[in-house]
mmCIF file of C-alpha atoms in Angstrom:
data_model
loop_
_atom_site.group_PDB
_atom_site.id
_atom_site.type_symbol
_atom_site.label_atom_id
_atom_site.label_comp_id
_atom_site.label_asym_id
_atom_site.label_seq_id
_atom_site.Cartn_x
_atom_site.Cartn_y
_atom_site.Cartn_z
ATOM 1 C CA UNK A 699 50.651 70.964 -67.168
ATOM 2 C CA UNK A 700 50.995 73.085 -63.989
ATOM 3 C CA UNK A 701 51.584 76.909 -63.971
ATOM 4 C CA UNK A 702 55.277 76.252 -62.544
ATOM 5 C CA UNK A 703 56.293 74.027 -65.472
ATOM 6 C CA UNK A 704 54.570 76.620 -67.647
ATOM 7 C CA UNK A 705 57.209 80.045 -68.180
ATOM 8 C CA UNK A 706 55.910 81.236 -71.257
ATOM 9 C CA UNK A 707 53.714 84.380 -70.304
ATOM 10 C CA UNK A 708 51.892 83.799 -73.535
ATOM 11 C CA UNK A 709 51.213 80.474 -72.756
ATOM 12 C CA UNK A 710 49.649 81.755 -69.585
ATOM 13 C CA UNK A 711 47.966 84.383 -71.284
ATOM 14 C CA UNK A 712 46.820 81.545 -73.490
ATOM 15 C CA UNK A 713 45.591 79.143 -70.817
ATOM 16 C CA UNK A 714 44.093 81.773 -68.817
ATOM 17 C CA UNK A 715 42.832 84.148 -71.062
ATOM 18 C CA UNK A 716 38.928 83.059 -72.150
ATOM 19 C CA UNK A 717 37.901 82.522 -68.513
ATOM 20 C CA UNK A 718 39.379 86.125 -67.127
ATOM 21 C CA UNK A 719 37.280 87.566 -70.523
ATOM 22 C CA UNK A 720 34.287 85.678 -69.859
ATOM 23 C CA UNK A 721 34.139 86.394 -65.570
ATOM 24 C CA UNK A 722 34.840 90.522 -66.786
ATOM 25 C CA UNK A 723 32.159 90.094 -68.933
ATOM 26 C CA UNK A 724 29.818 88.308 -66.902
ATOM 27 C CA UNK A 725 30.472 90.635 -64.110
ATOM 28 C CA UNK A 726 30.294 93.928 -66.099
ATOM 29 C CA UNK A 727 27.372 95.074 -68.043
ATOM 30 C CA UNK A 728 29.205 97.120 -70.659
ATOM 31 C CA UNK A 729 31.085 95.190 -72.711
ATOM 32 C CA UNK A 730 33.922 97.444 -73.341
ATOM 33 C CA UNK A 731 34.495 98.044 -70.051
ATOM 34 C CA UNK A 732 35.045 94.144 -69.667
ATOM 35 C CA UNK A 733 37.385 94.365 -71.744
ATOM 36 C CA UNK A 734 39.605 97.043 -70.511
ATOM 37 C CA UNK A 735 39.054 95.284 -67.173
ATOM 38 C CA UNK A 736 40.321 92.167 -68.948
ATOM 39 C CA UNK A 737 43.660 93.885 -70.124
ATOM 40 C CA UNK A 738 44.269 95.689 -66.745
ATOM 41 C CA UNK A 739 43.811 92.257 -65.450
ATOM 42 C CA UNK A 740 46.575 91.093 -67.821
ATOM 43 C CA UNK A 741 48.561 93.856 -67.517
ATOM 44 C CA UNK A 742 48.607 93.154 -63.494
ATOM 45 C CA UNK A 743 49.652 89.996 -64.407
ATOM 46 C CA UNK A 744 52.360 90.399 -66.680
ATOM 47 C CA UNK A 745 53.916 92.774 -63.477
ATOM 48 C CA UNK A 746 53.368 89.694 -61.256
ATOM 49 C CA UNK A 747 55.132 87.363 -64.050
ATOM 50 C CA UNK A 748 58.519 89.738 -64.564
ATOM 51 C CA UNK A 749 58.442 89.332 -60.395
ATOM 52 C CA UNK A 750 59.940 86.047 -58.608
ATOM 53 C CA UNK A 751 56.975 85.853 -56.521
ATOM 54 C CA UNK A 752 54.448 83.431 -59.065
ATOM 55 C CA UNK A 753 51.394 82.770 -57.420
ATOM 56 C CA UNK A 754 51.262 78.914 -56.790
ATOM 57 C CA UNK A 755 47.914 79.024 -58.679
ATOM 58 C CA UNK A 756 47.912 81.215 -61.421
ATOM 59 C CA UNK A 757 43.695 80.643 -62.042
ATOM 60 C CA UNK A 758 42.960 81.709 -58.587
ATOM 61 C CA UNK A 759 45.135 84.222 -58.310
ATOM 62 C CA UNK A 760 43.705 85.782 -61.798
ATOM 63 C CA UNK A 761 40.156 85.284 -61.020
ATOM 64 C CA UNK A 762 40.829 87.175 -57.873
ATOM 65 C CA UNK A 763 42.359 89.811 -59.285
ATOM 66 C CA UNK A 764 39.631 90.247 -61.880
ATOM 67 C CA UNK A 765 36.708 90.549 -59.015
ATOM 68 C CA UNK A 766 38.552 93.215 -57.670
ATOM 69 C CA UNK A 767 39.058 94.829 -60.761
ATOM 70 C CA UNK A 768 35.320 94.555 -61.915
ATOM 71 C CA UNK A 769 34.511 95.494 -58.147
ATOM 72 C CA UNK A 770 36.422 99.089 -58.432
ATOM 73 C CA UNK A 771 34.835 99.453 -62.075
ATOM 74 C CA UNK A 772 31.769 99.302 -60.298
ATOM 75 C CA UNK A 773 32.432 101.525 -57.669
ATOM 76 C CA UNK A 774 34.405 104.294 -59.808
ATOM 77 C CA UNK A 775 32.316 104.030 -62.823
ATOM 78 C CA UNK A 776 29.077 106.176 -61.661
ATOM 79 C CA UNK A 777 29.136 107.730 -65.429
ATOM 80 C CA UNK A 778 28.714 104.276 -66.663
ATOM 81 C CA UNK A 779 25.218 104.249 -65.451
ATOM 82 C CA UNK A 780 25.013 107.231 -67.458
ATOM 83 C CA UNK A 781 26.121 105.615 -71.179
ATOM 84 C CA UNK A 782 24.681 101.943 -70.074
ATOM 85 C CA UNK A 783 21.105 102.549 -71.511
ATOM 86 C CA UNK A 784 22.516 102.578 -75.332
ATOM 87 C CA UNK A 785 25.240 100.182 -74.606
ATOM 88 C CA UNK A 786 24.789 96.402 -76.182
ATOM 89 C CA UNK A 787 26.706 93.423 -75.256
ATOM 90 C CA UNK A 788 29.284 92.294 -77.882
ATOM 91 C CA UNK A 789 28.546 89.083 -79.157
ATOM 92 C CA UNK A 790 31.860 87.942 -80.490
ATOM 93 C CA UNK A 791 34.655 86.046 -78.500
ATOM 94 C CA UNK A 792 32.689 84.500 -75.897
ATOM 95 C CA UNK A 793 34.571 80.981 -74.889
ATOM 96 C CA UNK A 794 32.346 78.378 -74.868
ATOM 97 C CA UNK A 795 30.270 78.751 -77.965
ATOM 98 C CA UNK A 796 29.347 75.699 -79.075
ATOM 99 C CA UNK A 797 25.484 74.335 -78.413
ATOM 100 C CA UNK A 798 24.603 72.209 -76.089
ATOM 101 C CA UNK A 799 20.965 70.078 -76.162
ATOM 102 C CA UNK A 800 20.009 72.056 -73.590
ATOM 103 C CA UNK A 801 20.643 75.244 -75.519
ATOM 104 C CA UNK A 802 19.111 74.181 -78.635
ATOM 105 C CA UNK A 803 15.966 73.222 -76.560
ATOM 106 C CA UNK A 804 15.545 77.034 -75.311
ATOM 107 C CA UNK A 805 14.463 79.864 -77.069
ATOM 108 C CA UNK A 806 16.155 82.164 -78.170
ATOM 109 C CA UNK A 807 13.156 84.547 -76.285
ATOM 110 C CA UNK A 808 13.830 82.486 -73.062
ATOM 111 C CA UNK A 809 17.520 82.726 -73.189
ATOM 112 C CA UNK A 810 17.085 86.726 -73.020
ATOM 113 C CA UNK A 811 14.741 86.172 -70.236
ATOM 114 C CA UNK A 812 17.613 84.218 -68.453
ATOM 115 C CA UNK A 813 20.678 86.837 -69.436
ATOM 116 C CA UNK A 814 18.046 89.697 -68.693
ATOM 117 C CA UNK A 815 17.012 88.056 -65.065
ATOM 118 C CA UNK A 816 21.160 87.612 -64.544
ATOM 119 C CA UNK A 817 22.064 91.018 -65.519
ATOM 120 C CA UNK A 818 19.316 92.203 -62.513
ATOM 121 C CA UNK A 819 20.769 89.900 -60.078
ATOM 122 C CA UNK A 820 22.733 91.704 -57.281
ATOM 123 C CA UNK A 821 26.914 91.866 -57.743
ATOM 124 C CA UNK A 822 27.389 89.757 -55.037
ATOM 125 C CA UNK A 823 24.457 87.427 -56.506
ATOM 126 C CA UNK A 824 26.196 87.558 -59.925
ATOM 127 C CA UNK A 825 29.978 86.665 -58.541
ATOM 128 C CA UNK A 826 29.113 83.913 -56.555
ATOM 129 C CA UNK A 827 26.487 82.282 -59.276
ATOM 130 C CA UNK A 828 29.646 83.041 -62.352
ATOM 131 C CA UNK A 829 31.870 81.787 -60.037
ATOM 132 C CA UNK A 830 30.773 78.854 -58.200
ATOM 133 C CA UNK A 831 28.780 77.580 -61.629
ATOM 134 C CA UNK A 832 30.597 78.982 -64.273
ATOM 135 C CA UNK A 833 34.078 79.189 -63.314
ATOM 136 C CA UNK A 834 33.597 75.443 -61.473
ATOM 137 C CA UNK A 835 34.851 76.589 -57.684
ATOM 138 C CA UNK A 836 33.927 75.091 -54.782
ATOM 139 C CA UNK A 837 31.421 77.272 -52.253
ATOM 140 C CA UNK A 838 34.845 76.873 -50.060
ATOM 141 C CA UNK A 839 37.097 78.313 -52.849
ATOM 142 C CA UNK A 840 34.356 81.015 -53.662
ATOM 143 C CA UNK A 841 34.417 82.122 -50.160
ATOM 144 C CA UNK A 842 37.954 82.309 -50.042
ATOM 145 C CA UNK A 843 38.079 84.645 -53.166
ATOM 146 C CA UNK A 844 35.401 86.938 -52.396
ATOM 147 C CA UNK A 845 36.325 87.106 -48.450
ATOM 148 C CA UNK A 846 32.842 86.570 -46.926
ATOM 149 C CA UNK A 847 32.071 83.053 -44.931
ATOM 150 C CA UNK A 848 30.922 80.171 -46.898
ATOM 151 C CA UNK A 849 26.780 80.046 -45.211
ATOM 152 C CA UNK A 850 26.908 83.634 -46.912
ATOM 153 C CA UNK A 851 28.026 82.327 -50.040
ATOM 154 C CA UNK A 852 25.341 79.410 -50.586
ATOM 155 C CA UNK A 853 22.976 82.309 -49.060
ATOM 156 C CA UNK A 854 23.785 84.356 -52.093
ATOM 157 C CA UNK A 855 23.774 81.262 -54.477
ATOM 158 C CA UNK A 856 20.393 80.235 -53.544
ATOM 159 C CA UNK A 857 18.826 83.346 -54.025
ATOM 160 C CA UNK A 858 20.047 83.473 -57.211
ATOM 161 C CA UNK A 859 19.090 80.518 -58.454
ATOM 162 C CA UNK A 860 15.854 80.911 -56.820
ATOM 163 C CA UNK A 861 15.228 83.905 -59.242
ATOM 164 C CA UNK A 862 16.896 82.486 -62.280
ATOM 165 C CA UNK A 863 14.204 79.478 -61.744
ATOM 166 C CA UNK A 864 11.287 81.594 -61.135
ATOM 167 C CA UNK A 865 12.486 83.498 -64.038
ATOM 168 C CA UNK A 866 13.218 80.375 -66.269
ATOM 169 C CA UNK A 867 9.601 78.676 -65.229
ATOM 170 C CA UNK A 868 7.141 81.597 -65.321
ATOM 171 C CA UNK A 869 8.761 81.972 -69.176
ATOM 172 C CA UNK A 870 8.623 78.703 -69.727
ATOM 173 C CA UNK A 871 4.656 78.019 -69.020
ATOM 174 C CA UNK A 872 4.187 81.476 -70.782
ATOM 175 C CA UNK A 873 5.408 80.030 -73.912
ATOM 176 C CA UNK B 985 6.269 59.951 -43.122
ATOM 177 C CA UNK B 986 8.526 63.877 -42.796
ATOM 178 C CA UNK B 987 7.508 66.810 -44.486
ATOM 179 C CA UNK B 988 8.183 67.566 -47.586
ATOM 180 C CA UNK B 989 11.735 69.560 -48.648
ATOM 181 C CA UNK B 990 11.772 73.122 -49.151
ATOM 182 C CA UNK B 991 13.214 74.734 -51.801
ATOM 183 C CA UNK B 992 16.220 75.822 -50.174
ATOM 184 C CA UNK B 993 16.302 72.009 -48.389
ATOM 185 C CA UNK B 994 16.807 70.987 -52.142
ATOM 186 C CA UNK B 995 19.032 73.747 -53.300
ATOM 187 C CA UNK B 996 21.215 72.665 -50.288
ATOM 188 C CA UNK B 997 21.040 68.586 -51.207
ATOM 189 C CA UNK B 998 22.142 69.677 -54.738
ATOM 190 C CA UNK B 999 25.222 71.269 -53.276
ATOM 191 C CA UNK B 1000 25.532 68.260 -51.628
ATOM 192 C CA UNK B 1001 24.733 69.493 -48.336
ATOM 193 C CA UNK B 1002 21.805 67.326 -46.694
ATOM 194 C CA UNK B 1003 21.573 65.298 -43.720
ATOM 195 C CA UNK B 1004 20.053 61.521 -42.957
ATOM 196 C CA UNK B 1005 16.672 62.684 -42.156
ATOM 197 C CA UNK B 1006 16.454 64.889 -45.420
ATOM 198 C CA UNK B 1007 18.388 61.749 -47.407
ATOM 199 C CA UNK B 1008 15.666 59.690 -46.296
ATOM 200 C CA UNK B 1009 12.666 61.559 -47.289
ATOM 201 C CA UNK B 1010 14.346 62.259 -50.607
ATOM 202 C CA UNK B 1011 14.406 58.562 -51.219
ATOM 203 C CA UNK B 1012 11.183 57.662 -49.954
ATOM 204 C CA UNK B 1013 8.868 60.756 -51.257
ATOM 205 C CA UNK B 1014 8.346 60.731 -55.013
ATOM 206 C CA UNK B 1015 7.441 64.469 -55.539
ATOM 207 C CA UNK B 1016 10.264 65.949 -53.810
ATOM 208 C CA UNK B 1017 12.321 62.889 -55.708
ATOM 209 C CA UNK B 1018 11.119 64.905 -59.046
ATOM 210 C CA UNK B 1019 11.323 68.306 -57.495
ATOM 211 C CA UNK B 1020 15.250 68.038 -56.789
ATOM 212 C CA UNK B 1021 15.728 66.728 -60.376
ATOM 213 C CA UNK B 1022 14.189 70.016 -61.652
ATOM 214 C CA UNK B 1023 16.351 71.977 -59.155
ATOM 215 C CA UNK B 1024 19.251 69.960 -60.682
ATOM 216 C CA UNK B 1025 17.822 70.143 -64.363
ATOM 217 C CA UNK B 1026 16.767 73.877 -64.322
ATOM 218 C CA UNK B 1027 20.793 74.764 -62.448
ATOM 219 C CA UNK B 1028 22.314 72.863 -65.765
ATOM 220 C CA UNK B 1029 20.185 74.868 -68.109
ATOM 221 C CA UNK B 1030 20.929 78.261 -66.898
ATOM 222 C CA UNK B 1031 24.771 77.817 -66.455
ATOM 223 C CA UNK B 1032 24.393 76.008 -70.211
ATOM 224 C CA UNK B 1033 22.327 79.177 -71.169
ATOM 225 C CA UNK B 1034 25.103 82.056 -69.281
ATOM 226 C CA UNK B 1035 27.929 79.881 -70.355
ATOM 227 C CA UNK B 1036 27.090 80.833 -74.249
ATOM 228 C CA UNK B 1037 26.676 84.028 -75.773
ATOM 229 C CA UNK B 1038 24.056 86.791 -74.063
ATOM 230 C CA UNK B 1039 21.614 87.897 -76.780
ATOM 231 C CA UNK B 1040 22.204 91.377 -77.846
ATOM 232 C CA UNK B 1041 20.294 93.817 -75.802
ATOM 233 C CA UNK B 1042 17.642 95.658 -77.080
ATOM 234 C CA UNK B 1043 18.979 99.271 -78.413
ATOM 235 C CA UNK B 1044 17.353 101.710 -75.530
ATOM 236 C CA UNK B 1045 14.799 104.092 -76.676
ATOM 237 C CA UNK B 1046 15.607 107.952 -76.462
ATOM 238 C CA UNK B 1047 13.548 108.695 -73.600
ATOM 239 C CA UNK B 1048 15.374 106.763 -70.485
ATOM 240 C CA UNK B 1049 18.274 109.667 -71.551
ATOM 241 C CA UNK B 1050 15.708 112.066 -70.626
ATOM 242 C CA UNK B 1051 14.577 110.733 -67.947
ATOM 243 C CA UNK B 1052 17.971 110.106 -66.644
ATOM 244 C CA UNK B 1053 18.881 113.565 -67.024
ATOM 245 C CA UNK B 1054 15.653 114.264 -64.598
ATOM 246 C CA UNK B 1055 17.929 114.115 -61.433
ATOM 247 C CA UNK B 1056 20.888 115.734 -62.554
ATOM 248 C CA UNK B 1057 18.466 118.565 -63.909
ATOM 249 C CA UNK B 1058 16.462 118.514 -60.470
ATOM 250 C CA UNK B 1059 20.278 118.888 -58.488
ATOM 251 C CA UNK B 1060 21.298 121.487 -60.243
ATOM 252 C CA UNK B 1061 17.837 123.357 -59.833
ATOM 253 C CA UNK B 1062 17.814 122.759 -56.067
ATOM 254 C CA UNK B 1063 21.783 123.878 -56.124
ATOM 255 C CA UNK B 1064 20.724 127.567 -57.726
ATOM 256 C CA UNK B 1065 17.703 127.880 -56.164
ATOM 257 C CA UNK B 1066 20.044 127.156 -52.471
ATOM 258 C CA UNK B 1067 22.501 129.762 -53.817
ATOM 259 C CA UNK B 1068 19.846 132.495 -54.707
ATOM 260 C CA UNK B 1069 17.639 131.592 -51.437
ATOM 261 C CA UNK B 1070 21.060 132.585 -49.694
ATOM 262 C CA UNK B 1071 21.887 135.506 -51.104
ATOM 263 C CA UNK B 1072 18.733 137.029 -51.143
ATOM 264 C CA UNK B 1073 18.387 135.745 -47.467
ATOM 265 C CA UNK B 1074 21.904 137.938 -47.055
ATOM 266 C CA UNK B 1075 20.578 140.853 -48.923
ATOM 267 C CA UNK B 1076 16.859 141.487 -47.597
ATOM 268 C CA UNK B 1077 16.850 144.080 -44.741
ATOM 269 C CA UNK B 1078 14.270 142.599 -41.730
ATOM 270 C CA UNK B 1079 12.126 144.861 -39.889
ATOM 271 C CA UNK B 1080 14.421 144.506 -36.628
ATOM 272 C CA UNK B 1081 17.829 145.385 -38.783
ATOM 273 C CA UNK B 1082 15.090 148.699 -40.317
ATOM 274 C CA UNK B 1083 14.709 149.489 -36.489
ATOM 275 C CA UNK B 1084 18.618 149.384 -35.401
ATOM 276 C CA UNK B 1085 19.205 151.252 -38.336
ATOM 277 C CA UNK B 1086 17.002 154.275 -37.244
ATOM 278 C CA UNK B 1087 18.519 154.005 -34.005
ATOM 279 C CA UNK B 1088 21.622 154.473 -35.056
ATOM 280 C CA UNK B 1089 20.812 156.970 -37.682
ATOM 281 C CA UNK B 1090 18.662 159.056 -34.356
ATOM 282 C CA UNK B 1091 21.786 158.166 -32.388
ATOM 283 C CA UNK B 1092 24.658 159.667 -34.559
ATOM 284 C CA UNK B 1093 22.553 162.891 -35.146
ATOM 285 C CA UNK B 1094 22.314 163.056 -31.276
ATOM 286 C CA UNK B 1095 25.737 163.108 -31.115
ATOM 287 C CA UNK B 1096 26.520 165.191 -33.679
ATOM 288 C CA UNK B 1097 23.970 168.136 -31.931
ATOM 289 C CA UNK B 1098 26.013 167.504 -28.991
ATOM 290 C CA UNK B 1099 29.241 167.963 -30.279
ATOM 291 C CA UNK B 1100 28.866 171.106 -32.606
ATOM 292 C CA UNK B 1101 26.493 172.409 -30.322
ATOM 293 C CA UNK B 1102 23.444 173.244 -31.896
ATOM 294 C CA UNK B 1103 22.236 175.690 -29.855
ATOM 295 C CA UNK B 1104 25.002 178.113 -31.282
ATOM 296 C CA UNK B 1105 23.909 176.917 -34.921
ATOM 297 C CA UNK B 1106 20.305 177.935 -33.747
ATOM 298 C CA UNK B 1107 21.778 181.366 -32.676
ATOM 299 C CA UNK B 1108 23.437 181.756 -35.775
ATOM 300 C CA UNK B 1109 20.170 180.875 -37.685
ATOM 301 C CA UNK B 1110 18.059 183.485 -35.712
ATOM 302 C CA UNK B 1111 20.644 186.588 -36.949
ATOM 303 C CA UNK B 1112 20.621 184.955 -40.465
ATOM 304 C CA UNK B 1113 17.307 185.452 -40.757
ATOM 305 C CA UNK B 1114 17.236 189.067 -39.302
ATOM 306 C CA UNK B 1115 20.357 189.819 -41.315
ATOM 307 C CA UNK B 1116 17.759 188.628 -44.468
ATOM 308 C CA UNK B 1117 15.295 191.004 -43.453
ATOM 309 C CA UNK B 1118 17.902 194.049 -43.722
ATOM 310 C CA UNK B 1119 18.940 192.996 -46.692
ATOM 311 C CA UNK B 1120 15.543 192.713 -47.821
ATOM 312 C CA UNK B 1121 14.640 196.154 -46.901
ATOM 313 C CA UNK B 1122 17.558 197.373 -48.449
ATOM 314 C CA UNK B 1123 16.649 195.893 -51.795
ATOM 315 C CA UNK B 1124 13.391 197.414 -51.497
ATOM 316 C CA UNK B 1125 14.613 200.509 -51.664
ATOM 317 C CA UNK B 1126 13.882 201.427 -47.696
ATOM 318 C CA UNK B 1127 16.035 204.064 -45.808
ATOM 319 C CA UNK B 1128 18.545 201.711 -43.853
ATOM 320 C CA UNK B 1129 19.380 203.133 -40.412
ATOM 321 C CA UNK B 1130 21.861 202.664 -38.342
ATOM 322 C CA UNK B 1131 20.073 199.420 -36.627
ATOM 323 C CA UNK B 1132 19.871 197.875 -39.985
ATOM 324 C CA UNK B 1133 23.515 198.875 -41.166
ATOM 325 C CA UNK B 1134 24.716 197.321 -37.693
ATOM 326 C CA UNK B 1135 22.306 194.188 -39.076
ATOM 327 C CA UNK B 1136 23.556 194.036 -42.078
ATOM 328 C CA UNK B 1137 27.584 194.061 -40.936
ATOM 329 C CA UNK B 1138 26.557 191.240 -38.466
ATOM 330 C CA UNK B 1139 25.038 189.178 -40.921
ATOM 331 C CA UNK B 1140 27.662 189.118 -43.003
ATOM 332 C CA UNK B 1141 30.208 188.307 -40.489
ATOM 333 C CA UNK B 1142 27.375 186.008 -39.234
ATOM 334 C CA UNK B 1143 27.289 184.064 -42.565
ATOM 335 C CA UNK B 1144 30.818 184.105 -42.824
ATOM 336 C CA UNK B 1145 31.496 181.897 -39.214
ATOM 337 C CA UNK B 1146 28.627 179.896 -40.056
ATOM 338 C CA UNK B 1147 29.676 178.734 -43.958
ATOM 339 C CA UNK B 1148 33.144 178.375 -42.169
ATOM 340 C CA UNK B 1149 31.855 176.177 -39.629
ATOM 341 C CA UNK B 1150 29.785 173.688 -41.775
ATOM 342 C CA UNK B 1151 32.492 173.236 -44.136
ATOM 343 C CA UNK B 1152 34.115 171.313 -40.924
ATOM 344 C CA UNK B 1153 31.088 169.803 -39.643
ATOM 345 C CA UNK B 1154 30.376 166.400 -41.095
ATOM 346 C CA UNK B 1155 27.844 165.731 -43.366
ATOM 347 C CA UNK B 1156 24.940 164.470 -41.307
ATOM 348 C CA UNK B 1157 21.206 165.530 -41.263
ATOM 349 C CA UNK B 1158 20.500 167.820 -38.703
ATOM 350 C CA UNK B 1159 17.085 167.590 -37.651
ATOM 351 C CA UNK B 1160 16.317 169.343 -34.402
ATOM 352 C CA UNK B 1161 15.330 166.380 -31.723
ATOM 353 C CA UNK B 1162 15.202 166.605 -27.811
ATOM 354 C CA UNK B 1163 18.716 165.305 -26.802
ATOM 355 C CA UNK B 1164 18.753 161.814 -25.040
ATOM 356 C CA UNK B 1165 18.858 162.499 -21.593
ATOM 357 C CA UNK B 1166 22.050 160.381 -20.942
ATOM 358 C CA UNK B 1167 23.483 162.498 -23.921
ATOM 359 C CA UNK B 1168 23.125 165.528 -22.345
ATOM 360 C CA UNK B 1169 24.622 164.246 -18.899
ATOM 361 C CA UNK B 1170 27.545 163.511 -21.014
ATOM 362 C CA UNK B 1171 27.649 167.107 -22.507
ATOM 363 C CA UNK B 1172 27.453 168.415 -18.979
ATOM 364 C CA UNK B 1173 29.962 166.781 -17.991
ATOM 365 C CA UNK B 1174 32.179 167.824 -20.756
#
């Protein structure tokens, strides 16, 4: 079903709702500040909704608007830095939840290896990995949202990968 | 046979980015064959592994707080220790401002000297003190004659012009100095 045919904001909200909360989260290190970033997000949206201008994709159009939002938390928040060493991620609510073979073959020691290595990736690093790989947009689509040229994303993307794997392998012979 | 891929070669093919040459050698060499599987492979398993729940972080010991507060604490040291610096900097007299001052000080006497002439005030300190001698004379129980009454009568008119007189002046140290000789041209002139 296509945004257009869809006028229900909750169904929106609905539809729309776990990826916005996951990219906050994935871009944001405290998890309450993801989630006011999530509702501003909403809130943004709910403006754009009562308005006749809909975007023609409402995804794109809310993933943009979230990178921008997580993108002035970072910039406004310098206090954050201040409460972030007794912060701890929430656990609950996170989309995708289910376990994969994959998942159940890691660690649970690796997999905080992996989240810790993400978390020290570079905000740039971190957008273009959640958003290319997580989110499932092309490098073209990616560069589009983030406004930088597309070499510059796959620059980013490689580097982060690169670190994730160095991460992933120098844990995984350690073990 | 072509070199072998590098990593970013591989990253690139998985992203579906690769031309002939590298299509070629991906076919034909086994270990770069294996090594873009694990680039594939090890791509899967992270975004599997970010896609689920993060473990909880590790609560942070106290001491980052402290040591977090070190450059806050170090700013506002360095902030005080500016403003003090300053002030004191404002306060603290330097030899050459000690030096202007005693010119000044020198400089404002001179002028005083020159305007209620002190040669008068010198005058009128000469018959003080033989107007004292009378007086002292008289206390000790001497004859006063008529030199001394005539003394006496002009100290006392003496004393009289002079209290009168240094009531006006203003209140500055007179200390008898040789007058600047571009002071005294101007008191000629006057």
């Amino acid at each position: 079903m296509s945004d257009k045919e869809t006028t229900s904001f909750e169904d929106l909200y609905k539809a729309h709702h776990p990826k916005v909360q996951r990219l906050c989260r994935m871009l944001l290190k405290d998890s309450a500040e993801a989630e006011e970033t999530d509702q501003e997000v909403f809130l943004k949206m709910f403006k754009q909704y009562q308005t006749a201008g809909w975007p023609q994709d409402w995804g794109a159009w809310l993933t943009r608007v979230a990178i921008n939002a997580c993108h002035d938390r970072r910039k406004s928040a310098w206090w954050k830095w201040w409460r972030s060493s007794n912060g701890e991620v929430q656990l609950a609510d996170y989309p995708s939840s289910e376990r994969t073979p994959e998942q159940e073959a890691l660690g649970r020691e690796q997999r905080g290896h992996i989240w810790q290595a993400f978390r020290k990736l570079s905000a740039r690093q971190r957008e273009v990995f959640v958003l290319r790989y997580l989110e499932g947009w092309s490098t073209e689509e990616v560069a589009k949202m983030l406004a930088i040229s597309e070499g510059s994303v796959k620059n980013h993307l490689f580097r982060a990968v690169h670190h994730l794997r160095k991460v992933l392998k120098s844990n995984g012979e350690g073990s | 046979m072509t070199r072998c891929l590098e990593d970013k070669a591989l990253f690139f093919l998985s992203e579906g980015e690769a031309n002939e040459t590298q299509l070629a050698h991906l076919q034909s060499c086994q270990i770069c064959s294996k090594r873009y599987e694990d680039v594939k492979q090890d791509i899967r398993l992270i975004t599997h592994t970010l896609g689920q729940k993060p473990p909880p972080l590790p609560l942070a010991p106290e001491w980052p707080i402290f040591f977090k507060s070190l450059p806050i604490a170090a700013g506002v040291l360095l902030a005080l220790a500016l403003v003090l610096g300053d002030s004191r900097l404002w306060r603290a007299n330097s030899p050459s401002e000690q030096a202007l001052n005693g010119d000044v000080s020198q400089f404002l006497e001179q002028v005083s000297e020159a305007v209620f002439d002190g040669g008068r005030i010198r005058d009128i300190e000469n018959t003080s003190s033989e107007s004292d001698l009378a007086s002292l004379q008289v206390a000790l129980g001497e004859s006063c004659s008529e030199e001394c009454r005539g003394l006496l009568n002009n100290s006392f008119v003496a004393n009289t012009k002079a209290k009168t007189q240094t009531m006006d002046r203003p209140v500055v140290t007179a200390r008898k100095r040789p007058l600047d000789p571009s002071m005294q041209r101007m008191v000629a002139d006057r």
